[in-house]
Short mmCIF file of C-alpha atoms in Angstrom, two decimals:
data_model
loop_
_atom_site.label_atom_id
_atom_site.label_comp_id
_atom_site.label_asym_id
_atom_site.label_seq_id
_atom_site.Cartn_x
_atom_site.Cartn_y
_atom_site.Cartn_z
CA MET A 14 -41.05 -41.72 -156.28
CA SER A 15 -43.46 -43.57 -158.48
CA LEU A 16 -44.13 -47.26 -158.09
CA GLN A 17 -41.23 -48.69 -160.05
CA ASP A 18 -41.14 -51.35 -162.65
CA PRO A 19 -39.41 -54.38 -161.07
CA THR A 20 -36.59 -54.17 -163.65
CA GLN A 21 -35.28 -51.19 -161.76
CA ALA A 22 -34.97 -52.97 -158.39
CA GLY A 23 -31.85 -55.00 -158.81
CA ARG A 24 -32.11 -58.35 -160.47
CA LYS A 25 -33.88 -58.12 -163.88
CA ALA A 26 -37.36 -59.42 -163.81
CA ALA A 27 -39.45 -60.77 -166.71
CA ALA A 28 -40.48 -58.28 -169.29
CA PRO A 29 -43.98 -56.98 -169.06
CA PRO A 30 -46.63 -58.49 -171.40
CA GLN A 31 -47.34 -56.92 -174.68
CA ASP A 32 -50.13 -54.34 -174.91
CA GLY A 33 -52.50 -56.93 -176.32
CA ARG A 34 -52.12 -59.07 -173.23
CA LEU A 35 -52.46 -56.33 -170.68
CA GLY A 36 -56.24 -56.28 -171.10
CA LEU A 37 -56.39 -59.98 -170.24
CA ALA A 38 -54.10 -59.45 -167.27
CA LEU A 39 -56.42 -56.74 -165.98
CA LEU A 40 -59.44 -58.98 -166.50
CA VAL A 41 -57.83 -61.79 -164.51
CA ILE A 42 -56.85 -59.51 -161.56
CA ALA A 43 -60.08 -57.61 -161.52
CA ALA A 44 -62.16 -60.76 -161.62
CA ALA A 45 -60.20 -62.18 -158.76
CA GLN A 46 -60.67 -59.10 -156.63
CA LEU A 47 -64.32 -58.91 -157.45
CA MET A 48 -64.81 -62.55 -156.45
CA LEU A 49 -62.98 -62.22 -153.30
CA VAL A 50 -64.68 -59.03 -152.09
CA LEU A 51 -68.20 -59.99 -153.12
CA ASP A 52 -67.98 -63.02 -150.81
CA ASN A 53 -68.26 -60.60 -147.96
CA THR A 54 -71.82 -59.83 -148.90
CA ILE A 55 -73.11 -62.61 -151.18
CA VAL A 56 -74.29 -64.72 -148.21
CA ALA A 57 -76.20 -61.85 -146.64
CA VAL A 58 -79.40 -62.29 -148.60
CA ALA A 59 -79.10 -66.09 -148.32
CA LEU A 60 -78.82 -66.22 -144.53
CA PRO A 61 -82.52 -66.96 -143.82
CA SER A 62 -82.46 -69.88 -146.35
CA MET A 63 -79.20 -71.22 -144.77
CA GLN A 64 -80.78 -71.10 -141.29
CA SER A 65 -83.88 -72.94 -142.42
CA ALA A 66 -82.03 -75.58 -144.39
CA LEU A 67 -79.38 -76.39 -141.82
CA GLY A 68 -81.35 -75.73 -138.60
CA MET A 69 -78.95 -73.01 -137.34
CA THR A 70 -79.59 -70.84 -134.38
CA GLU A 71 -79.47 -67.03 -134.55
CA SER A 72 -76.05 -66.89 -132.85
CA SER A 73 -74.54 -69.55 -135.06
CA LEU A 74 -75.99 -67.91 -138.19
CA GLY A 75 -74.03 -64.79 -137.43
CA TRP A 76 -70.79 -66.73 -137.59
CA VAL A 77 -71.44 -67.51 -141.30
CA VAL A 78 -70.46 -63.81 -141.79
CA SER A 79 -68.13 -63.26 -138.93
CA ALA A 80 -66.04 -66.39 -139.61
CA TYR A 81 -65.10 -65.11 -143.06
CA ALA A 82 -64.25 -61.69 -141.78
CA LEU A 83 -62.16 -63.03 -139.00
CA ALA A 84 -59.99 -65.17 -141.28
CA PHE A 85 -59.85 -62.57 -144.10
CA GLY A 86 -59.01 -59.57 -141.95
CA GLY A 87 -56.63 -61.41 -139.64
CA LEU A 88 -54.53 -63.08 -142.32
CA LEU A 89 -54.26 -60.34 -144.90
CA LEU A 90 -50.93 -59.01 -143.76
CA ALA A 91 -49.43 -62.49 -143.61
CA GLY A 92 -50.73 -63.22 -147.06
CA GLY A 93 -49.19 -60.06 -148.55
CA ARG A 94 -45.85 -60.74 -146.91
CA ALA A 95 -45.81 -64.35 -148.11
CA GLY A 96 -46.21 -63.16 -151.70
CA ASP A 97 -43.24 -60.84 -151.32
CA LEU A 98 -41.00 -63.59 -150.06
CA PHE A 99 -42.10 -66.70 -151.88
CA GLY A 100 -43.41 -65.45 -155.24
CA ARG A 101 -46.61 -63.49 -155.76
CA ARG A 102 -48.02 -65.47 -158.61
CA ARG A 103 -47.36 -68.72 -156.77
CA ILE A 104 -49.00 -67.55 -153.58
CA PHE A 105 -51.87 -66.12 -155.59
CA ARG A 106 -52.57 -69.46 -157.09
CA ILE A 107 -52.34 -71.24 -153.75
CA GLY A 108 -54.96 -68.74 -152.39
CA LEU A 109 -57.27 -69.29 -155.27
CA VAL A 110 -57.04 -73.08 -154.93
CA LEU A 111 -57.79 -72.85 -151.22
CA PHE A 112 -60.73 -70.47 -151.83
CA THR A 113 -62.18 -72.82 -154.53
CA ALA A 114 -61.87 -75.89 -152.33
CA ALA A 115 -63.62 -74.09 -149.44
CA SER A 116 -66.40 -72.85 -151.80
CA LEU A 117 -67.11 -76.48 -152.83
CA LEU A 118 -67.07 -77.64 -149.17
CA GLY A 119 -69.48 -74.90 -148.14
CA GLY A 120 -71.90 -75.61 -150.99
CA LEU A 121 -72.02 -79.27 -150.01
CA ALA A 122 -72.28 -78.60 -146.23
CA GLN A 123 -74.94 -80.59 -144.44
CA SER A 124 -74.55 -78.84 -141.04
CA GLY A 125 -74.04 -75.32 -139.80
CA GLU A 126 -70.66 -76.30 -138.26
CA LEU A 127 -69.27 -77.45 -141.59
CA LEU A 128 -70.54 -74.34 -143.33
CA ILE A 129 -68.84 -72.08 -140.77
CA ALA A 130 -65.60 -74.11 -141.08
CA ALA A 131 -65.78 -73.64 -144.91
CA ARG A 132 -66.19 -69.89 -144.45
CA VAL A 133 -63.06 -69.86 -142.25
CA ILE A 134 -61.03 -71.58 -145.02
CA GLN A 135 -62.57 -69.24 -147.66
CA GLY A 136 -61.47 -66.22 -145.72
CA ALA A 137 -57.93 -67.68 -145.36
CA GLY A 138 -57.80 -68.23 -149.12
CA ALA A 139 -58.99 -64.73 -149.81
CA ALA A 140 -56.45 -63.25 -147.43
CA ILE A 141 -53.70 -65.06 -149.33
CA ALA A 142 -54.97 -64.06 -152.87
CA ALA A 143 -56.24 -60.56 -152.36
CA PRO A 144 -52.95 -58.72 -151.42
CA THR A 145 -50.92 -60.70 -154.00
CA ALA A 146 -53.51 -59.70 -156.68
CA LEU A 147 -52.75 -56.03 -156.17
CA SER A 148 -48.98 -56.60 -156.11
CA LEU A 149 -49.16 -58.64 -159.31
CA LEU A 150 -51.03 -55.73 -160.86
CA ALA A 151 -48.07 -53.45 -159.98
CA THR A 152 -45.46 -55.91 -161.40
CA THR A 153 -47.42 -56.73 -164.55
CA PHE A 154 -48.37 -53.17 -165.71
CA PRO A 155 -45.64 -50.65 -166.55
CA ALA A 156 -45.57 -47.42 -164.63
CA GLY A 157 -47.70 -44.64 -166.23
CA PRO A 158 -51.20 -44.51 -167.69
CA ALA A 159 -51.60 -48.27 -168.10
CA ARG A 160 -50.87 -48.95 -164.41
CA ASN A 161 -53.00 -46.07 -163.19
CA LYS A 162 -55.98 -47.29 -165.17
CA ALA A 163 -55.49 -50.83 -163.87
CA LEU A 164 -55.19 -49.51 -160.27
CA GLY A 165 -58.38 -47.57 -160.73
CA VAL A 166 -60.33 -50.60 -161.99
CA TYR A 167 -58.84 -52.66 -159.12
CA GLY A 168 -59.85 -50.08 -156.56
CA ALA A 169 -63.36 -49.94 -157.84
CA MET A 170 -63.71 -53.69 -157.47
CA GLY A 171 -63.36 -53.25 -153.68
CA GLY A 172 -66.61 -51.27 -153.51
CA LEU A 173 -68.44 -52.79 -156.52
CA GLY A 174 -67.75 -56.36 -155.30
CA SER A 175 -69.92 -55.79 -152.15
CA VAL A 176 -72.83 -54.59 -154.27
CA VAL A 177 -72.49 -57.36 -156.83
CA GLY A 178 -72.52 -59.89 -153.91
CA LEU A 179 -75.89 -58.59 -152.81
CA LEU A 180 -77.29 -58.66 -156.39
CA LEU A 181 -75.97 -62.10 -157.10
CA GLY A 182 -76.97 -63.45 -153.70
CA GLY A 183 -80.57 -62.41 -154.16
CA ALA A 184 -80.80 -63.97 -157.64
CA LEU A 185 -79.13 -67.24 -156.76
CA THR A 186 -81.06 -67.75 -153.53
CA GLU A 187 -84.49 -67.11 -155.07
CA TYR A 188 -84.08 -68.99 -158.40
CA LEU A 189 -81.65 -71.77 -157.49
CA SER A 190 -80.53 -72.43 -153.88
CA TRP A 191 -78.49 -70.84 -151.13
CA ARG A 192 -75.83 -73.47 -151.95
CA TRP A 193 -75.13 -71.56 -155.21
CA VAL A 194 -73.86 -68.56 -153.43
CA MET A 195 -70.92 -70.90 -152.60
CA PHE A 196 -70.79 -72.83 -155.87
CA VAL A 197 -70.73 -69.71 -158.05
CA ASN A 198 -67.15 -68.99 -156.96
CA ILE A 199 -65.82 -72.30 -158.46
CA PRO A 200 -66.04 -71.46 -162.17
CA ILE A 201 -64.84 -67.92 -161.65
CA ALA A 202 -61.80 -69.06 -159.61
CA LEU A 203 -60.87 -71.81 -162.16
CA ALA A 204 -61.06 -69.23 -164.96
CA VAL A 205 -58.79 -66.86 -163.01
CA LEU A 206 -56.38 -69.64 -162.35
CA PHE A 207 -56.21 -70.45 -166.07
CA GLY A 208 -55.49 -66.85 -166.82
CA THR A 209 -52.66 -66.34 -164.30
CA SER A 210 -49.97 -67.24 -166.82
CA VAL A 211 -50.19 -63.75 -168.28
CA LEU A 212 -49.19 -62.21 -165.01
CA ILE A 213 -45.61 -61.19 -164.34
CA GLU A 214 -44.04 -62.67 -161.14
CA GLY A 215 -41.78 -59.76 -160.44
CA GLU A 216 -38.93 -59.60 -157.89
CA ARG A 217 -38.97 -61.55 -154.58
CA GLU A 218 -37.75 -59.94 -151.48
CA ARG A 219 -34.71 -61.61 -149.89
CA GLY A 220 -35.31 -62.22 -146.22
CA LYS A 221 -37.04 -64.43 -143.78
CA VAL A 222 -40.58 -64.84 -142.54
CA ASP A 223 -41.37 -62.63 -139.55
CA VAL A 224 -43.13 -65.46 -137.66
CA PRO A 225 -43.73 -63.47 -134.41
CA GLY A 226 -45.04 -60.51 -136.50
CA ALA A 227 -47.29 -62.75 -138.52
CA PHE A 228 -48.56 -64.51 -135.40
CA THR A 229 -49.32 -61.27 -133.43
CA ALA A 230 -50.85 -59.54 -136.44
CA THR A 231 -53.08 -62.44 -137.48
CA PHE A 232 -54.40 -63.22 -134.02
CA GLY A 233 -54.52 -59.63 -132.88
CA PHE A 234 -56.76 -58.58 -135.81
CA GLY A 235 -58.73 -61.73 -135.47
CA ALA A 236 -59.28 -61.04 -131.76
CA LEU A 237 -60.25 -57.44 -132.47
CA VAL A 238 -62.90 -58.50 -135.06
CA TYR A 239 -64.16 -61.22 -132.72
CA GLY A 240 -64.47 -58.75 -129.82
CA ILE A 241 -66.32 -56.15 -131.86
CA ASN A 242 -68.73 -58.73 -133.28
CA ARG A 243 -69.27 -60.27 -129.83
CA ALA A 244 -69.94 -56.79 -128.39
CA GLY A 245 -72.59 -56.12 -131.03
CA ASP A 246 -74.38 -59.31 -129.87
CA LYS A 247 -73.72 -59.62 -126.20
CA GLY A 248 -72.50 -56.11 -125.14
CA PHE A 249 -69.21 -54.68 -123.82
CA ASP A 250 -69.79 -56.13 -120.32
CA ASP A 251 -69.72 -59.70 -121.68
CA ALA A 252 -66.67 -61.69 -120.39
CA ALA A 253 -65.81 -63.16 -123.86
CA THR A 254 -66.07 -59.62 -125.39
CA LEU A 255 -63.59 -58.24 -122.77
CA ILE A 256 -61.22 -61.19 -123.27
CA GLY A 257 -61.31 -60.75 -127.09
CA LEU A 258 -60.69 -57.01 -126.90
CA GLY A 259 -57.98 -57.38 -124.23
CA ALA A 260 -56.14 -60.01 -126.17
CA ALA A 261 -56.39 -57.77 -129.37
CA LEU A 262 -54.80 -54.89 -127.41
CA VAL A 263 -51.96 -56.96 -126.02
CA LEU A 264 -51.24 -58.76 -129.37
CA LEU A 265 -51.39 -55.62 -131.51
CA LEU A 266 -49.06 -53.71 -129.15
CA ALA A 267 -46.72 -56.68 -129.32
CA PHE A 268 -46.95 -56.55 -133.09
CA VAL A 269 -45.91 -52.93 -133.09
CA ALA A 270 -42.99 -53.60 -130.83
CA ILE A 271 -41.88 -56.61 -132.93
CA GLN A 272 -42.02 -54.54 -136.15
CA ARG A 273 -39.81 -51.85 -134.60
CA SER A 274 -37.12 -54.33 -133.50
CA SER A 275 -37.27 -56.95 -136.32
CA SER A 276 -34.59 -57.04 -138.96
CA ALA A 277 -37.16 -58.32 -141.46
CA PRO A 278 -40.54 -56.76 -140.34
CA MET A 279 -43.79 -58.03 -141.88
CA ILE A 280 -44.64 -54.46 -142.90
CA PRO A 281 -41.45 -53.12 -144.34
CA ARG A 282 -40.56 -49.77 -142.78
CA GLY A 283 -40.80 -47.84 -146.03
CA VAL A 284 -44.50 -48.82 -146.42
CA LEU A 285 -45.66 -46.51 -143.65
CA ALA A 286 -42.85 -43.92 -144.12
CA ASP A 287 -45.08 -41.91 -146.42
CA LYS A 288 -47.71 -39.71 -144.74
CA SER A 289 -50.10 -39.95 -147.72
CA ARG A 290 -50.02 -43.66 -147.70
CA VAL A 291 -50.90 -43.69 -143.91
CA GLY A 292 -53.79 -41.38 -144.76
CA ALA A 293 -54.92 -43.61 -147.58
CA ASN A 294 -55.16 -46.58 -145.24
CA LEU A 295 -57.00 -44.56 -142.67
CA VAL A 296 -59.48 -43.36 -145.29
CA MET A 297 -60.08 -46.93 -146.41
CA PHE A 298 -60.63 -48.04 -142.82
CA LEU A 299 -63.29 -45.36 -142.25
CA VAL A 300 -64.98 -45.71 -145.65
CA GLY A 301 -65.15 -49.49 -145.11
CA ALA A 302 -66.72 -48.93 -141.73
CA GLY A 303 -69.45 -46.70 -143.14
CA MET A 304 -70.09 -48.73 -146.36
CA LEU A 305 -70.61 -52.25 -144.85
CA ALA A 306 -72.98 -50.72 -142.23
CA THR A 307 -74.85 -48.98 -145.03
CA PHE A 308 -75.50 -52.27 -146.85
CA TYR A 309 -76.60 -53.85 -143.56
CA PHE A 310 -79.17 -51.13 -142.84
CA LEU A 311 -80.43 -50.99 -146.43
CA THR A 312 -80.83 -54.84 -146.54
CA LEU A 313 -82.86 -54.84 -143.34
CA TYR A 314 -84.94 -51.81 -144.41
CA MET A 315 -85.79 -53.49 -147.69
CA GLN A 316 -86.55 -56.97 -146.38
CA VAL A 317 -87.91 -56.30 -142.86
CA VAL A 318 -89.73 -52.94 -143.31
CA LYS A 319 -90.61 -52.98 -147.03
CA GLY A 320 -91.03 -56.76 -147.28
CA TYR A 321 -89.00 -57.15 -150.49
CA GLU A 322 -88.15 -60.67 -151.78
CA PRO A 323 -84.41 -61.58 -152.10
CA MET A 324 -84.34 -60.91 -155.81
CA VAL A 325 -86.01 -57.53 -155.56
CA THR A 326 -83.59 -56.58 -152.72
CA GLY A 327 -80.74 -57.51 -154.95
CA LEU A 328 -81.99 -55.51 -157.93
CA ALA A 329 -82.57 -52.52 -155.71
CA TYR A 330 -78.85 -52.20 -155.29
CA LEU A 331 -78.38 -51.61 -159.06
CA PRO A 332 -78.15 -47.81 -158.69
CA PHE A 333 -75.14 -48.22 -156.35
CA ALA A 334 -73.43 -50.52 -158.79
CA LEU A 335 -74.22 -48.04 -161.65
CA GLY A 336 -72.80 -45.10 -159.76
CA MET A 337 -69.63 -47.10 -158.77
CA GLY A 338 -69.12 -48.21 -162.36
CA ILE A 339 -69.45 -44.68 -163.77
CA ALA A 340 -66.88 -43.32 -161.17
CA ALA A 341 -64.39 -46.10 -161.71
CA GLY A 342 -64.77 -46.49 -165.48
CA GLY A 343 -64.52 -42.90 -166.49
CA LEU A 344 -65.22 -40.10 -164.01
CA GLY A 345 -62.58 -41.02 -161.43
CA PRO A 346 -59.70 -41.54 -163.78
CA GLN A 347 -60.63 -38.42 -165.76
CA LEU A 348 -60.57 -36.28 -162.62
CA LEU A 349 -57.37 -37.83 -161.44
CA ALA A 350 -55.71 -36.75 -164.73
CA LYS A 351 -56.64 -33.08 -163.98
CA MET A 352 -56.78 -32.79 -160.16
CA PRO A 353 -54.57 -33.70 -157.24
CA ASP A 354 -55.38 -36.94 -155.48
CA ARG A 355 -56.64 -35.17 -152.37
CA ASN A 356 -59.18 -33.11 -154.31
CA VAL A 357 -60.68 -36.17 -155.93
CA ILE A 358 -60.99 -37.93 -152.59
CA VAL A 359 -62.48 -34.89 -150.88
CA LEU A 360 -65.01 -34.48 -153.70
CA GLY A 361 -65.99 -38.12 -153.51
CA LEU A 362 -66.41 -38.04 -149.76
CA ILE A 363 -68.57 -34.92 -149.90
CA ILE A 364 -70.83 -36.62 -152.48
CA GLY A 365 -70.93 -39.73 -150.27
CA ILE A 366 -71.88 -37.75 -147.13
CA ALA A 367 -74.66 -36.00 -149.09
CA GLY A 368 -75.94 -39.40 -150.19
CA MET A 369 -75.98 -40.72 -146.58
CA VAL A 370 -77.87 -37.68 -145.44
CA TRP A 371 -80.37 -38.35 -148.19
CA PHE A 372 -80.72 -42.03 -146.99
CA SER A 373 -81.67 -40.68 -143.50
CA PHE A 374 -85.01 -39.50 -144.90
CA VAL A 375 -86.32 -43.01 -145.46
CA GLU A 376 -89.77 -43.81 -144.18
CA PRO A 377 -91.80 -47.07 -143.92
CA GLY A 378 -94.34 -46.36 -146.63
CA GLN A 379 -92.09 -44.33 -148.90
CA ASN A 380 -91.78 -44.78 -152.65
CA PRO A 381 -88.26 -46.16 -153.36
CA LEU A 382 -87.74 -43.54 -156.15
CA ALA A 383 -87.88 -40.73 -153.51
CA VAL A 384 -84.88 -41.80 -151.44
CA LEU A 385 -83.72 -45.37 -151.71
CA LEU A 386 -82.67 -45.55 -155.38
CA PRO A 387 -81.43 -42.03 -156.11
CA ALA A 388 -79.40 -41.83 -152.85
CA GLN A 389 -77.70 -45.09 -153.82
CA LEU A 390 -76.56 -43.65 -157.14
CA VAL A 391 -75.13 -40.62 -155.34
CA VAL A 392 -73.20 -42.63 -152.75
CA GLY A 393 -71.97 -45.03 -155.48
CA LEU A 394 -70.56 -42.15 -157.47
CA GLY A 395 -68.80 -40.65 -154.47
CA LEU A 396 -67.29 -43.87 -153.11
CA GLY A 397 -66.21 -44.95 -156.52
CA MET A 398 -64.06 -41.91 -156.87
CA VAL A 399 -62.64 -42.44 -153.38
CA PHE A 400 -61.69 -46.12 -154.01
CA VAL A 401 -59.90 -45.28 -157.30
CA ALA A 402 -57.74 -42.49 -155.73
CA VAL A 403 -57.06 -44.24 -152.39
CA THR A 404 -55.95 -47.43 -154.19
CA ILE A 405 -53.44 -45.53 -156.24
CA ILE A 406 -52.00 -43.70 -153.17
CA SER A 407 -51.73 -46.94 -151.17
CA VAL A 408 -49.15 -48.59 -153.49
CA ARG A 409 -47.54 -45.52 -155.12
CA GLY A 410 -43.91 -45.06 -154.15
CA VAL A 411 -43.54 -48.56 -152.58
CA ASP A 412 -40.53 -50.59 -153.60
CA PRO A 413 -41.57 -53.45 -155.91
CA GLN A 414 -40.56 -56.12 -153.28
CA ALA A 415 -42.89 -54.61 -150.73
CA THR A 416 -46.10 -54.24 -152.89
CA GLY A 417 -47.60 -57.29 -151.27
CA ALA A 418 -47.27 -55.84 -147.75
CA ALA A 419 -48.62 -52.48 -148.92
CA SER A 420 -51.60 -54.03 -150.64
CA GLY A 421 -52.27 -56.37 -147.71
CA LEU A 422 -52.33 -53.37 -145.46
CA VAL A 423 -54.95 -51.43 -147.46
CA ASN A 424 -57.09 -54.55 -147.72
CA THR A 425 -56.81 -55.12 -144.00
CA ALA A 426 -57.88 -51.53 -143.35
CA GLN A 427 -61.01 -52.06 -145.42
CA GLN A 428 -61.92 -55.43 -143.85
CA ILE A 429 -61.25 -54.42 -140.15
CA GLY A 430 -62.94 -51.07 -140.73
CA GLY A 431 -66.00 -52.88 -142.11
CA ALA A 432 -66.22 -55.29 -139.17
CA ILE A 433 -65.81 -52.54 -136.55
CA GLY A 434 -68.10 -50.08 -138.31
CA LEU A 435 -70.86 -52.70 -138.80
CA SER A 436 -70.83 -53.89 -135.18
CA THR A 437 -70.61 -50.30 -133.74
CA LEU A 438 -73.27 -48.70 -135.95
CA ALA A 439 -75.62 -51.72 -135.75
CA ALA A 440 -75.49 -51.57 -131.95
CA ALA A 441 -76.19 -47.81 -132.01
CA ALA A 442 -79.17 -48.27 -134.38
CA THR A 443 -80.55 -51.02 -132.13
CA VAL A 444 -80.47 -48.76 -129.09
CA ILE A 445 -82.30 -45.98 -130.96
CA THR A 446 -84.89 -48.45 -132.17
CA GLU A 447 -85.46 -49.76 -128.70
CA ASN A 448 -85.91 -46.22 -127.44
CA HIS A 449 -88.87 -45.81 -129.86
CA LEU A 450 -90.56 -49.02 -128.63
CA PRO A 451 -93.26 -49.91 -127.69
CA GLY A 452 -94.89 -48.37 -130.72
CA ASN A 453 -95.13 -48.91 -134.39
CA LEU A 454 -92.37 -51.47 -135.15
CA PRO A 455 -91.74 -50.50 -138.83
CA GLU A 456 -91.42 -46.83 -137.73
CA ALA A 457 -89.16 -47.70 -134.85
CA LEU A 458 -86.90 -49.78 -137.06
CA THR A 459 -86.77 -47.16 -139.76
CA THR A 460 -85.78 -44.50 -137.19
CA GLY A 461 -82.91 -46.68 -136.02
CA TYR A 462 -81.80 -47.16 -139.64
CA SER A 463 -82.06 -43.51 -140.43
CA TYR A 464 -79.68 -42.58 -137.56
CA GLY A 465 -77.52 -45.48 -138.65
CA PHE A 466 -77.17 -43.83 -142.09
CA LEU A 467 -76.22 -40.51 -140.42
CA LEU A 468 -73.57 -42.29 -138.33
CA GLY A 469 -72.19 -43.88 -141.52
CA GLY A 470 -72.02 -40.46 -143.04
CA GLY A 471 -70.09 -39.49 -139.85
CA MET A 472 -67.52 -42.11 -140.80
CA TYR A 473 -67.18 -40.44 -144.17
CA LEU A 474 -66.80 -37.04 -142.52
CA LEU A 475 -63.93 -38.43 -140.37
CA ALA A 476 -62.30 -39.80 -143.51
CA LEU A 477 -62.64 -36.31 -145.09
CA LEU A 478 -60.73 -34.81 -142.08
CA ALA A 479 -58.16 -37.57 -142.32
CA VAL A 480 -57.36 -36.94 -145.97
CA LEU A 481 -57.17 -33.17 -145.38
CA ALA A 482 -54.59 -33.81 -142.59
CA THR A 483 -52.45 -36.37 -144.40
CA VAL A 484 -52.58 -36.01 -148.20
CA PRO A 485 -51.05 -32.83 -149.66
CA ALA A 486 -53.10 -30.67 -152.03
CA THR A 487 -50.59 -31.12 -154.84
CA ALA A 488 -48.70 -34.30 -154.18
CA PRO A 489 -45.21 -34.29 -155.68
CA HIS A 490 -44.24 -37.25 -157.92
CA PRO A 491 -40.45 -37.28 -158.31
CA GLN A 492 -39.10 -39.82 -160.74
CA ARG A 493 -36.07 -41.87 -161.01
CA ASP A 494 -34.04 -41.90 -164.18
CA GLY A 495 -35.94 -43.75 -166.85
CA GLU A 496 -39.23 -43.87 -165.08
CA SER A 497 -42.36 -42.72 -166.85
CA ASN A 498 -44.52 -40.10 -165.23
CA PRO A 499 -47.89 -41.50 -164.08
CA VAL A 500 -50.60 -39.43 -165.67
CA ALA A 501 -53.30 -39.91 -163.07
CA LEU A 502 -51.33 -39.57 -159.91
#
């Protein structure tokens, strides 16, 4: 079935806003998603300035990124479930307030420890707000073309936000201060808070909080991200790495057992009952793994090998943003109106793989117009198409009361995939670089990055195999009485 309007799920919910207000509702949700996702990368270009200003060590500097990923990835499922039970708009607002307060705290931080603590709180706020934003989209927009277009825009924000973070981080760091990569969130979050009145609350699910499930999922994913990040720094024979990965295995197995036996599971059983939805989450996991690692290698190539300043590094990501915008704003929805979901995802992944192979031809003295910029445009086009289609599949057919859990799951897949992919591919690239030393350092580094791009393309290839195995070529879309037929599904 299609994702229903909440009015069909029992108790009558508030009527959807008039057409004139749907645009404002989409702007509010898209702005929130963009802000939350860009915070993954906005600090990347500012890290050297943070280290210098606060006297941070190399190991503590890494936690500025990892702390956010730990909190965000670990709490996403709990955040989505909280919205289903206690009210999506209410929980969304709480998440935004928490994120805003943490951004202020981080911008004012006078020590590395306080900055890391602020990043943890930021991640928690994002984990609460992100899944409820997607479920609010489903309850605000009526089933059919309006919802499909809104889902496409929302999906594109997941990829575009990472690039915007790099662009904005470079500009703010070079022309203002590293502190503004934190402060910039405050006006955006306040504007989004002001606009939440146009969003429809929707049905709440009757039930209780799955406390054991929330505990094991949160700390299980947190331990997994910690273990992977630690392994990238200290290796897999490190005691803390083994403890983190072992704890993750135990906790996540316990989570699965709890979900099977619980009368009120944190992930409602229907969410993973659809094979296509399982495939969509797997694709998001693999694409997240390849994409975040790609940004990492590109940033190092531009700043370490090419010697670009932060602002130039940020501007060099414009082709990726352009490609993502073209795919999300027109190409992706148009293709979805004419082709099955699987075909759009397959086409996007093939284009993305081609772009990653193109990236692998980078050289230390190369003109950026030969590889760097055109390959970004190609990858942006491909991934933009993937994000649009995968986002639609991830929430289609879910009961309205479970949209928070479904959206939390797909966001978790992207965040955990990104953390695992970055640590794994970065470690592989480091080994390749070390095998080419002693020798010319720029050439050795570039060789490592080149293989890293190919491994990232391998992640997209695995995603391609996953979609072929799980998403049918012509997905059926049965309707209930009175439901409109989604055009782009």
